[in-house]
CSV table of C-alpha atoms in Angstrom, one decimal:
chain,number,residue,atom,x,y,z
Y,835,MET,CA,15.3,56.0,58.9
Y,836,SER,CA,11.6,56.9,59.0
Y,837,GLU,CA,9.5,57.3,55.9
Y,838,THR,CA,9.0,61.0,56.7
Y,839,SER,CA,12.7,61.6,56.7
Y,840,LYS,CA,13.2,60.3,53.2
Y,841,VAL,CA,13.3,62.7,50.3
Y,842,SER,CA,12.5,61.6,46.8
Y,843,LYS,CA,15.2,62.1,44.1
Y,844,ALA,CA,13.1,64.6,42.3
Y,845,ASP,CA,12.6,66.7,45.5
Y,846,ALA,CA,16.3,66.5,46.2
Y,847,GLU,CA,17.0,67.9,42.8
Y,848,VAL,CA,14.6,70.8,43.2
Y,849,GLU,CA,16.0,71.6,46.6
Y,850,GLN,CA,19.6,71.2,45.6
Y,851,GLN,CA,21.2,74.5,46.6
Y,852,THR,CA,23.8,75.9,48.8
Y,853,THR,CA,23.8,78.7,51.3
Y,854,VAL,CA,26.7,81.2,51.4
Y,855,ALA,CA,27.3,83.9,54.0
Y,856,PRO,CA,29.0,87.1,52.7
Y,857,LYS,CA,32.7,87.0,53.7
Y,858,ASP,CA,32.8,90.6,54.7
Y,859,ASP,CA,29.9,90.1,57.2
Y,860,PRO,CA,29.8,86.6,58.7
Y,861,THR,CA,26.7,87.5,60.8
Y,862,ALA,CA,24.7,88.3,57.8
Y,863,ALA,CA,21.9,85.9,56.7
Y,864,PRO,CA,23.1,83.2,54.3
Y,865,VAL,CA,22.3,83.7,50.6
Y,866,ALA,CA,20.7,80.7,48.8
Y,867,VAL,CA,22.4,79.8,45.6
Y,868,VAL,CA,20.3,77.6,43.3
Y,869,ASP,CA,21.8,75.7,40.4
Y,870,PRO,CA,20.9,77.7,37.3
Y,871,ARG,CA,19.9,74.5,35.5
Y,872,LEU,CA,17.2,73.9,38.0
Y,873,LEU,CA,15.9,77.5,37.6
Y,874,VAL,CA,15.7,77.1,33.8
Y,875,ARG,CA,14.1,73.7,34.0
Y,876,GLU,CA,11.5,74.7,36.6
Y,877,GLU,CA,10.8,78.2,35.5
Y,878,GLY,CA,11.7,78.4,31.8
Y,879,LEU,CA,12.3,81.9,30.5
Y,880,LYS,CA,11.6,83.3,34.0
Y,881,GLY,CA,14.4,81.2,35.3
Y,882,TYR,CA,16.8,82.7,32.7
Y,883,LEU,CA,15.9,86.2,33.8
Y,884,THR,CA,16.2,85.3,37.5
Y,885,GLU,CA,19.6,83.8,36.9
Y,886,PHE,CA,20.8,86.7,34.8
Y,887,LYS,CA,19.7,89.2,37.5
Y,888,ARG,CA,21.5,87.2,40.2
Y,889,LYS,CA,24.7,87.1,38.2
Y,890,VAL,CA,24.7,90.9,37.5
Y,891,LYS,CA,24.0,91.7,41.1
Y,892,GLY,CA,26.7,89.3,42.2
Y,893,GLY,CA,29.3,90.8,39.8
Y,894,GLU,CA,29.4,87.7,37.5
Y,895,LEU,CA,29.3,89.7,34.2
Y,896,GLY,CA,31.1,87.1,32.1
Y,897,SER,CA,31.5,88.2,28.5
Y,898,LEU,CA,28.7,90.7,28.6
Y,899,PRO,CA,30.9,93.8,28.7
Y,900,VAL,CA,32.9,92.6,25.8
Y,901,PHE,CA,29.9,92.0,23.6
Y,902,ILE,CA,28.5,95.4,24.5
Y,903,GLY,CA,31.9,96.9,23.7
Y,904,LEU,CA,32.1,95.2,20.3
Y,905,ILE,CA,28.6,96.4,19.3
Y,906,ILE,CA,29.6,100.0,20.2
Y,907,ILE,CA,33.0,99.8,18.4
Y,908,TRP,CA,31.5,98.3,15.3
Y,909,THR,CA,28.6,100.8,15.3
Y,910,ILE,CA,30.9,103.8,15.6
Y,911,PHE,CA,33.3,102.6,12.9
Y,912,GLN,CA,30.5,101.6,10.5
Y,913,VAL,CA,28.9,105.1,10.9
Y,914,LYS,CA,32.3,106.7,10.2
Y,915,ASN,CA,33.2,104.4,7.3
Y,916,ASP,CA,30.6,102.2,5.6
Y,917,ARG,CA,33.4,99.8,4.5
Y,918,PHE,CA,34.1,98.6,8.1
Y,919,LEU,CA,31.5,95.9,8.1
Y,920,SER,CA,32.2,94.9,4.5
Y,921,ALA,CA,33.0,91.2,3.8
Y,922,ASP,CA,36.6,92.0,2.8
Y,923,ASN,CA,37.3,94.1,5.9
Y,924,LEU,CA,35.8,91.5,8.3
Y,925,SER,CA,37.9,88.8,6.5
Y,926,ASN,CA,41.0,90.8,7.2
Y,927,ILE,CA,40.1,91.2,10.8
Y,928,SER,CA,39.5,87.4,11.2
Y,929,TYR,CA,42.9,86.7,9.6
Y,930,PHE,CA,45.2,89.1,11.3
Y,931,LEU,CA,43.8,88.5,14.8
Y,932,SER,CA,45.0,84.9,14.8
Y,933,ALA,CA,48.8,85.4,15.3
Y,934,THR,CA,48.5,87.6,18.4
Y,935,GLY,CA,45.5,85.5,19.5
Y,936,MET,CA,47.8,82.5,19.7
Y,937,LEU,CA,50.0,84.3,22.2
Y,938,ALA,CA,46.9,85.3,24.1
Y,939,ILE,CA,45.8,81.7,24.5
Y,940,GLY,CA,49.0,80.8,26.2
Y,941,LEU,CA,48.8,83.9,28.4
Y,942,VAL,CA,45.4,82.8,29.6
Y,943,PHE,CA,46.9,79.8,31.3
Y,944,VAL,CA,49.5,82.0,33.1
Y,945,LEU,CA,46.9,84.6,34.1
Y,946,LEU,CA,44.7,81.9,35.6
Y,947,LEU,CA,47.5,81.4,38.1
Y,948,GLY,CA,47.5,85.1,38.8
Y,949,GLU,CA,50.9,85.4,37.2
Y,950,ILE,CA,52.3,87.1,34.1
Y,951,ASP,CA,54.6,86.1,31.2
Y,952,LEU,CA,56.4,89.0,29.6
Y,953,SER,CA,58.5,86.9,27.3
Y,954,VAL,CA,55.9,85.7,24.8
Y,955,GLY,CA,56.6,88.4,22.3
Y,956,SER,CA,60.4,87.7,22.2
Y,957,VAL,CA,59.8,83.9,22.2
Y,958,SER,CA,57.5,84.3,19.2
Y,959,GLY,CA,60.1,86.3,17.3
Y,960,LEU,CA,62.8,83.8,18.3
Y,961,ALA,CA,60.6,81.0,17.1
Y,962,SER,CA,60.1,82.4,13.6
Y,963,THR,CA,63.9,83.0,13.4
Y,964,VAL,CA,64.7,79.5,14.5
Y,965,PHE,CA,62.3,78.1,11.9
Y,966,ALA,CA,63.9,80.3,9.2
Y,967,VAL,CA,67.5,79.3,10.2
Y,968,PHE,CA,66.5,75.6,10.1
Y,969,VAL,CA,64.8,75.8,6.7
Y,970,VAL,CA,66.9,78.4,4.9
Y,971,ASN,CA,70.4,78.1,6.4
Y,972,HIS,CA,70.4,74.4,7.0
Y,973,GLY,CA,67.9,73.1,4.4
Y,974,MET,CA,65.9,71.1,6.9
Y,975,ASN,CA,62.4,69.8,6.1
Y,976,ALA,CA,59.9,72.5,6.8
Y,977,TRP,CA,57.5,70.3,8.9
Y,978,LEU,CA,60.4,68.9,11.0
Y,979,SER,CA,61.6,72.5,11.5
Y,980,LEU,CA,58.1,73.4,12.7
Y,981,ILE,CA,58.1,70.6,15.3
Y,982,LEU,CA,61.5,71.6,16.6
Y,983,THR,CA,60.5,75.3,16.7
Y,984,ILE,CA,57.4,74.5,18.8
Y,985,VAL,CA,59.5,72.2,21.1
Y,986,THR,CA,62.0,75.1,21.5
Y,987,GLY,CA,59.1,77.4,22.7
Y,988,VAL,CA,57.9,74.7,25.1
Y,989,LEU,CA,61.4,74.2,26.6
Y,990,ILE,CA,61.9,78.0,27.0
Y,991,GLY,CA,58.6,78.3,28.8
Y,992,ALA,CA,59.4,75.3,31.0
Y,993,LEU,CA,62.7,77.0,31.9
Y,994,HIS,CA,60.9,80.1,33.0
Y,995,GLY,CA,58.5,78.0,35.0
Y,996,TRP,CA,61.3,76.1,36.7
Y,997,PHE,CA,63.0,79.3,37.9
Y,998,PHE,CA,59.7,80.5,39.1
Y,999,ALA,CA,58.4,77.3,40.7
Y,1000,ARG,CA,61.6,75.7,42.0
Y,1001,ILE,CA,64.0,78.6,42.6
Y,1002,GLY,CA,61.4,81.1,43.7
Y,1003,VAL,CA,62.3,83.9,41.4
Y,1004,PRO,CA,59.1,86.1,40.7
Y,1005,ALA,CA,57.5,85.3,37.4
Y,1006,PHE,CA,57.7,89.0,36.5
Y,1007,VAL,CA,61.5,89.0,36.8
Y,1008,VAL,CA,62.1,85.7,35.1
Y,1009,THR,CA,60.0,86.5,32.1
Y,1010,LEU,CA,61.3,90.0,31.9
Y,1011,ALA,CA,64.8,88.5,31.7
Y,1012,GLY,CA,63.5,86.2,29.0
Y,1013,PHE,CA,62.0,89.1,27.1
Y,1014,LEU,CA,65.4,90.7,26.9
Y,1015,GLY,CA,67.6,87.6,26.6
Y,1016,TRP,CA,65.5,85.8,23.8
Y,1017,ASN,CA,65.2,89.0,21.9
Y,1018,GLY,CA,69.0,89.3,22.0
Y,1019,LEU,CA,69.4,85.7,20.8
Y,1020,MET,CA,67.0,86.4,17.9
Y,1021,LEU,CA,69.0,89.4,16.8
Y,1022,TRP,CA,72.2,87.4,16.9
Y,1023,LEU,CA,70.7,84.6,14.8
Y,1024,LEU,CA,69.4,87.1,12.2
Y,1025,GLY,CA,72.8,88.6,11.8
Y,1026,SER,CA,73.7,91.9,10.2
Y,1027,SER,CA,71.0,91.6,7.5
Y,1028,GLY,CA,68.2,91.6,10.1
Y,1029,THR,CA,66.0,89.5,7.9
Y,1030,ILE,CA,65.7,85.9,6.6
Y,1031,ASN,CA,63.3,85.4,3.8
Y,1032,ILE,CA,61.5,82.1,3.9
Y,1033,PRO,CA,60.3,80.5,0.7
Y,1034,ALA,CA,56.5,81.1,0.4
Y,1035,GLU,CA,56.0,77.5,-0.7
Y,1036,SER,CA,57.5,76.1,2.6
Y,1037,GLY,CA,54.7,73.9,4.1
Y,1038,PRO,CA,53.8,75.8,7.3
Y,1039,VAL,CA,54.4,79.3,5.8
Y,1040,HIS,CA,52.2,78.5,2.8
Y,1041,LEU,CA,49.5,77.0,5.1
Y,1042,LEU,CA,49.4,80.2,7.2
Y,1043,GLY,CA,49.6,82.7,4.4
Y,1044,GLN,CA,46.8,85.2,3.8
Y,1045,SER,CA,46.0,83.5,0.4
Y,1046,SER,CA,45.5,80.0,1.9
Y,1047,PHE,CA,42.0,78.9,2.7
Y,1048,PHE,CA,40.3,76.0,4.3
Y,1049,MET,CA,39.8,73.1,1.8
Y,1050,ASP,CA,41.0,75.5,-0.9
Y,1051,GLN,CA,37.3,76.0,-1.8
Y,1052,ALA,CA,35.9,79.0,0.1
Y,1053,ILE,CA,32.2,78.2,0.0
Y,1054,ILE,CA,32.5,74.5,0.9
Y,1055,GLY,CA,35.0,75.1,3.6
Y,1056,ALA,CA,33.2,77.9,5.4
Y,1057,TYR,CA,29.9,76.0,5.6
Y,1058,VAL,CA,31.6,72.7,6.5
Y,1059,LEU,CA,33.2,74.4,9.5
Y,1060,ALA,CA,29.9,76.0,10.5
Y,1061,GLY,CA,28.1,72.6,10.3
Y,1062,LEU,CA,30.8,70.9,12.3
Y,1063,ALA,CA,30.6,73.5,15.0
Y,1064,VAL,CA,26.8,73.2,15.3
Y,1065,LEU,CA,26.9,69.4,15.2
Y,1066,SER,CA,29.7,69.2,17.8
Y,1067,MET,CA,27.7,71.4,20.2
Y,1068,LEU,CA,24.5,69.5,19.7
Y,1069,VAL,CA,26.1,66.1,20.3
Y,1070,GLY,CA,28.2,67.3,23.2
Y,1071,SER,CA,25.2,69.0,24.9
Y,1072,PHE,CA,23.0,65.9,24.7
Y,1073,MET,CA,25.8,63.7,26.0
Y,1074,ASP,CA,26.3,66.1,28.9
Y,1075,GLN,CA,22.6,66.0,29.6
Y,1076,SER,CA,22.5,62.2,29.5
Y,1077,ARG,CA,25.5,61.9,32.0
Y,1078,ARG,CA,23.8,64.4,34.4
Y,1079,LYS,CA,20.5,62.6,34.2
Y,1080,ALA,CA,22.2,59.3,35.0
Y,1081,ALA,CA,24.1,60.9,37.9
Y,1082,GLY,CA,20.9,62.5,39.3
Y,1083,VAL,CA,22.2,66.0,39.2
Y,1084,PRO,CA,20.7,69.1,37.6
Y,1085,PHE,CA,20.9,69.2,33.8
Y,1086,ARG,CA,20.0,71.5,31.0
Y,1087,PRO,CA,16.5,70.9,29.5
Y,1088,THR,CA,16.2,69.9,25.9
Y,1089,SER,CA,14.5,73.2,25.1
Y,1090,GLU,CA,17.6,75.2,26.3
Y,1091,ILE,CA,20.0,73.0,24.4
Y,1092,LEU,CA,18.1,73.5,21.2
Y,1093,LEU,CA,17.9,77.3,21.8
Y,1094,ARG,CA,21.7,77.4,22.4
Y,1095,VAL,CA,22.5,75.3,19.3
Y,1096,GLY,CA,20.1,77.4,17.2
Y,1097,ALA,CA,21.8,80.6,18.3
Y,1098,LEU,CA,25.2,79.1,17.4
Y,1099,ALA,CA,23.9,77.9,14.0
Y,1100,VAL,CA,22.6,81.4,13.1
Y,1101,ALA,CA,25.9,83.0,14.2
Y,1102,SER,CA,28.1,80.3,12.5
Y,1103,PHE,CA,26.3,80.3,9.1
Y,1104,ALA,CA,26.0,84.0,9.1
Y,1105,ALA,CA,29.8,84.3,9.6
Y,1106,ALA,CA,30.4,81.7,6.9
Y,1107,ALA,CA,28.2,83.7,4.5
Y,1108,VAL,CA,30.0,86.9,5.2
Y,1109,LEU,CA,33.5,85.3,4.8
Y,1110,ASN,CA,32.3,83.7,1.6
Y,1111,ASN,CA,31.5,87.1,0.1
Y,1112,ALA,CA,35.2,87.8,0.6
Y,1113,SER,CA,37.7,85.0,0.1
Y,1114,GLY,CA,36.6,82.4,2.5
Y,1115,VAL,CA,37.9,81.1,5.8
Y,1116,SER,CA,41.7,81.4,6.1
Y,1117,ASN,CA,43.7,78.4,7.4
Y,1118,ALA,CA,45.1,80.6,10.1
Y,1119,LEU,CA,41.7,81.3,11.5
Y,1120,VAL,CA,40.7,77.6,11.3
Y,1121,ILE,CA,43.8,76.6,13.3
Y,1122,PHE,CA,43.2,79.4,15.8
Y,1123,LEU,CA,39.6,78.3,16.4
Y,1124,ALA,CA,40.5,74.6,16.6
Y,1125,SER,CA,43.1,75.5,19.2
Y,1126,LEU,CA,40.5,77.4,21.3
Y,1127,VAL,CA,38.2,74.4,21.2
Y,1128,ILE,CA,40.9,71.9,22.3
Y,1129,VAL,CA,42.3,74.2,25.0
Y,1130,ASP,CA,38.8,74.9,26.3
Y,1131,PHE,CA,38.1,71.2,26.6
Y,1132,VAL,CA,41.4,70.8,28.5
Y,1133,LEU,CA,40.6,73.6,31.0
Y,1134,ARG,CA,37.0,72.7,31.6
Y,1135,ARG,CA,36.8,69.0,31.2
Y,1136,THR,CA,40.0,67.5,32.5
Y,1137,THR,CA,41.6,67.0,35.9
Y,1138,TYR,CA,44.6,69.1,34.7
Y,1139,GLY,CA,42.4,72.0,33.9
Y,1140,ARG,CA,40.7,71.9,37.3
Y,1141,LYS,CA,44.2,71.8,38.9
Y,1142,ILE,CA,45.0,75.1,37.2
Y,1143,PHE,CA,41.9,76.8,38.4
Y,1144,ALA,CA,42.6,75.4,41.9
Y,1145,VAL,CA,46.1,76.7,42.1
Y,1146,GLY,CA,44.9,80.1,40.7
Y,1147,GLY,CA,42.1,80.2,43.3
Y,1148,GLY,CA,44.4,79.4,46.3
Y,1149,ILE,CA,47.9,78.0,46.4
Y,1150,GLU,CA,47.7,76.6,50.0
Y,1151,ALA,CA,44.3,75.0,49.5
Y,1152,ALA,CA,45.5,73.4,46.2
Y,1153,ARG,CA,48.6,72.1,48.0
Y,1154,ARG,CA,46.5,70.6,50.8
Y,1155,ALA,CA,44.3,69.0,48.2
Y,1156,GLY,CA,47.4,67.0,47.0
Y,1157,ILE,CA,48.1,69.1,43.9
Y,1158,SER,CA,51.7,69.5,42.9
Y,1159,VAL,CA,51.8,73.3,42.6
Y,1160,PRO,CA,55.4,73.5,41.2
Y,1161,MET,CA,54.5,71.0,38.4
Y,1162,VAL,CA,51.4,72.9,37.5
Y,1163,ARG,CA,53.3,76.2,37.4
Y,1164,ILE,CA,56.1,74.8,35.2
Y,1165,SER,CA,53.6,73.1,32.8
Y,1166,VAL,CA,51.6,76.3,32.5
Y,1167,PHE,CA,54.6,78.4,31.5
Y,1168,ALA,CA,55.7,75.6,29.1
Y,1169,ILE,CA,52.2,75.9,27.4
Y,1170,SER,CA,52.6,79.6,27.2
Y,1171,GLY,CA,56.0,79.2,25.5
Y,1172,GLY,CA,54.6,76.7,23.1
Y,1173,PHE,CA,51.7,78.9,22.0
Y,1174,ALA,CA,54.2,81.8,21.7
Y,1175,ALA,CA,56.2,79.7,19.3
Y,1176,VAL,CA,53.1,78.8,17.3
Y,1177,GLY,CA,52.2,82.5,17.2
Y,1178,GLY,CA,55.6,83.3,15.9
Y,1179,MET,CA,54.9,80.9,13.0
Y,1180,PHE,CA,51.7,82.7,12.3
Y,1181,PHE,CA,53.7,86.0,12.0
Y,1182,ALA,CA,56.2,84.2,9.7
Y,1183,GLY,CA,53.2,83.1,7.5
Y,1184,GLN,CA,52.0,86.6,7.2
Y,1185,THR,CA,55.3,88.0,6.0
Y,1186,ALA,CA,57.1,84.9,4.6
Y,1187,SER,CA,60.1,86.0,6.6
Y,1188,ALA,CA,61.8,86.3,10.0
Y,1189,THR,CA,62.6,89.9,10.8
Y,1190,LEU,CA,63.9,92.2,13.6
Y,1191,ASN,CA,60.3,93.3,14.2
Y,1192,ALA,CA,58.9,89.8,14.7
Y,1193,GLY,CA,57.2,89.6,18.1
Y,1194,GLY,CA,58.4,93.1,18.8
Y,1195,GLY,CA,56.7,96.5,19.1
Y,1196,ASN,CA,53.4,96.3,21.0
Y,1197,THR,CA,52.9,92.5,20.3
Y,1198,LEU,CA,53.3,91.6,24.0
Y,1199,MET,CA,51.0,94.3,25.3
Y,1200,LEU,CA,48.3,93.5,22.8
Y,1201,ALA,CA,48.4,89.8,23.7
Y,1202,ILE,CA,48.1,90.6,27.4
Y,1203,ALA,CA,45.4,93.1,26.6
Y,1204,ALA,CA,43.4,90.6,24.5
Y,1205,ALA,CA,43.3,88.1,27.3
Y,1206,VAL,CA,42.3,90.6,30.0
Y,1207,ILE,CA,39.8,92.5,27.8
Y,1208,GLY,CA,38.2,89.2,26.8
Y,1209,GLY,CA,37.4,88.5,30.5
Y,1210,THR,CA,40.3,86.6,32.1
Y,1211,SER,CA,41.1,88.0,35.5
Y,1212,LEU,CA,44.5,89.5,36.3
Y,1213,PHE,CA,44.0,88.2,39.9
Y,1214,GLY,CA,43.9,84.5,38.9
Y,1215,GLY,CA,41.3,81.7,39.2
Y,1216,ARG,CA,38.8,83.2,36.8
Y,1217,GLY,CA,38.6,83.2,33.0
Y,1218,ASN,CA,38.5,81.0,29.9
Y,1219,VAL,CA,40.4,80.7,26.6
Y,1220,TRP,CA,37.6,82.2,24.6
Y,1221,SER,CA,38.6,85.5,26.1
Y,1222,ALA,CA,41.6,85.4,23.7
Y,1223,LEU,CA,39.2,85.4,20.7
Y,1224,LEU,CA,36.9,88.1,22.2
Y,1225,GLY,CA,39.8,90.3,23.2
Y,1226,MET,CA,41.5,90.1,19.9
Y,1227,LEU,CA,38.2,90.9,18.1
Y,1228,VAL,CA,38.0,94.1,20.1
Y,1229,ILE,CA,41.7,95.0,19.6
Y,1230,GLN,CA,41.8,94.1,15.9
Y,1231,SER,CA,38.5,95.9,15.2
Y,1232,ILE,CA,40.0,99.1,16.8
Y,1233,GLN,CA,43.2,98.8,14.8
Y,1234,THR,CA,41.4,98.1,11.5
Y,1235,GLY,CA,38.8,100.8,12.1
Y,1236,LEU,CA,41.3,103.4,12.8
Y,1237,ASP,CA,43.4,102.4,9.8
Y,1238,LEU,CA,40.3,102.9,7.6
Y,1239,LEU,CA,39.9,106.4,9.1
Y,1240,ASN,CA,43.6,107.1,8.5
Y,1241,MET,CA,44.2,107.7,12.2
Y,1242,ASN,CA,47.7,107.9,13.6
Y,1243,THR,CA,49.2,104.9,15.5
Y,1244,SER,CA,49.4,107.0,18.6
Y,1245,ILE,CA,45.6,107.2,18.6
Y,1246,GLN,CA,45.4,103.4,18.3
Y,1247,TYR,CA,47.6,103.0,21.4
Y,1248,MET,CA,45.6,105.5,23.5
Y,1249,ILE,CA,42.3,103.9,22.6
Y,1250,THR,CA,43.5,100.4,23.2
Y,1251,GLY,CA,45.0,101.5,26.5
Y,1252,ALA,CA,41.7,103.0,27.6
Y,1253,VAL,CA,39.8,99.8,26.7
Y,1254,LEU,CA,42.3,97.7,28.6
Y,1255,LEU,CA,42.0,100.0,31.7
Y,1256,GLY,CA,38.2,99.8,31.4
Y,1257,ALA,CA,38.4,95.9,31.3
Y,1258,VAL,CA,40.5,95.8,34.4
Y,1259,VAL,CA,38.2,98.3,36.2
Y,1260,ILE,CA,35.2,96.1,35.4
Y,1261,ASP,CA,37.1,93.0,36.7
Y,1262,SER,CA,38.0,94.8,39.9
Y,1263,VAL,CA,34.5,96.0,40.5
Y,1264,SER,CA,33.0,92.6,39.7
Y,1265,ARG,CA,35.3,91.0,42.2
Y,1266,LYS,CA,34.2,93.4,44.9
Y,1267,SER,CA,30.6,92.7,44.1
Y,1268,GLN,CA,31.2,89.0,44.3
Y,1269,LYS,CA,32.8,89.3,47.7
Y,1270,ALA,CA,29.9,91.4,48.9
Y,1271,ALA,CA,27.6,88.7,47.7
Y,1272,GLY,CA,29.7,85.9,49.2
Y,1273,ARG,CA,30.6,84.4,45.9
Y,1274,ALA,CA,34.3,85.2,45.6
């Protein structure tokens, strides 16, 4: 190889890009796609703007519509009732979003495959009932009952996945049957009374109650959590930067890392200050946020997570890559069932009981809506678990705001339905834009 044919490592980094031809027009000129880390490192703020414009034109809107929607929703309700953004009301929003949010986390896994799980509401209700039967009727240890309850949810989900992946029954039909069947089992276990009251001092129920807070000291707990979040992001970002430097691939510059960490610090400590003005950070919210962090790591940083996205992006391509599609499908539905059971425990913690209404009503629809509104695509292959948090913020804000205005439940349903439709429309339009730009 001649000297003129050699390219330095630095030049290779700057020139590292791919060319993609739009799928709808193979004869069109290829579009250069530059790694955004290179744009930021080489152009600074201008690189940010260039990358932002590219994403918007290409239909890669991410969480932008959700944040804009939240700002609009909060502004409207605050104008209508100045108590909406009060510390007490925001504390209530943060607490009550966690139960349905747990169901939404599990649904994100299923939606990433382009499938649906209609059984999560019934499974969550059954889980709270199973826990109550173990603790109240059989006097079993509460924590052992919790473990068995979650295992029950996982096994139910795995059963759904087995019928879907091995027998070939459509997921819609399998989980619809589960929605009916598990709801019937819950009613049978509850008996004629329709309710089993759980002692409020029972470990998990007490932990997830509205009066239980992190570290039992509101101010210390809130700021400790904020500090841990900032420190974790700082350490993780610099470790990622170091690995990328060593591998000779594009990496985020230190200035960008500090900017991102600074933004998180402002948001985290501001949220801690607001919650401290109420009662502090509830244990339910802490567990919900911890679950999001762990699941986000699994999806983005592990081989298993990449397999889920691969199967959701294209089954045949995933199969040819050596991925066991049936096992991924079964495991995903098992995860959904497990999170449904955890969500059922959150509902039990809110009411200290298992009732006929547990997991019923519009719980299923709200969980699905949360995942979709937050940005997870119904078509599979695109999304993240943080959509469960963003979507639930939108939904819970609407419900709480309308309650403050004494609006009828029918209005809540109509507005939530309109927001869900808007989210799906945005998703569909962005997919078309990505196809036109050759990025789908």
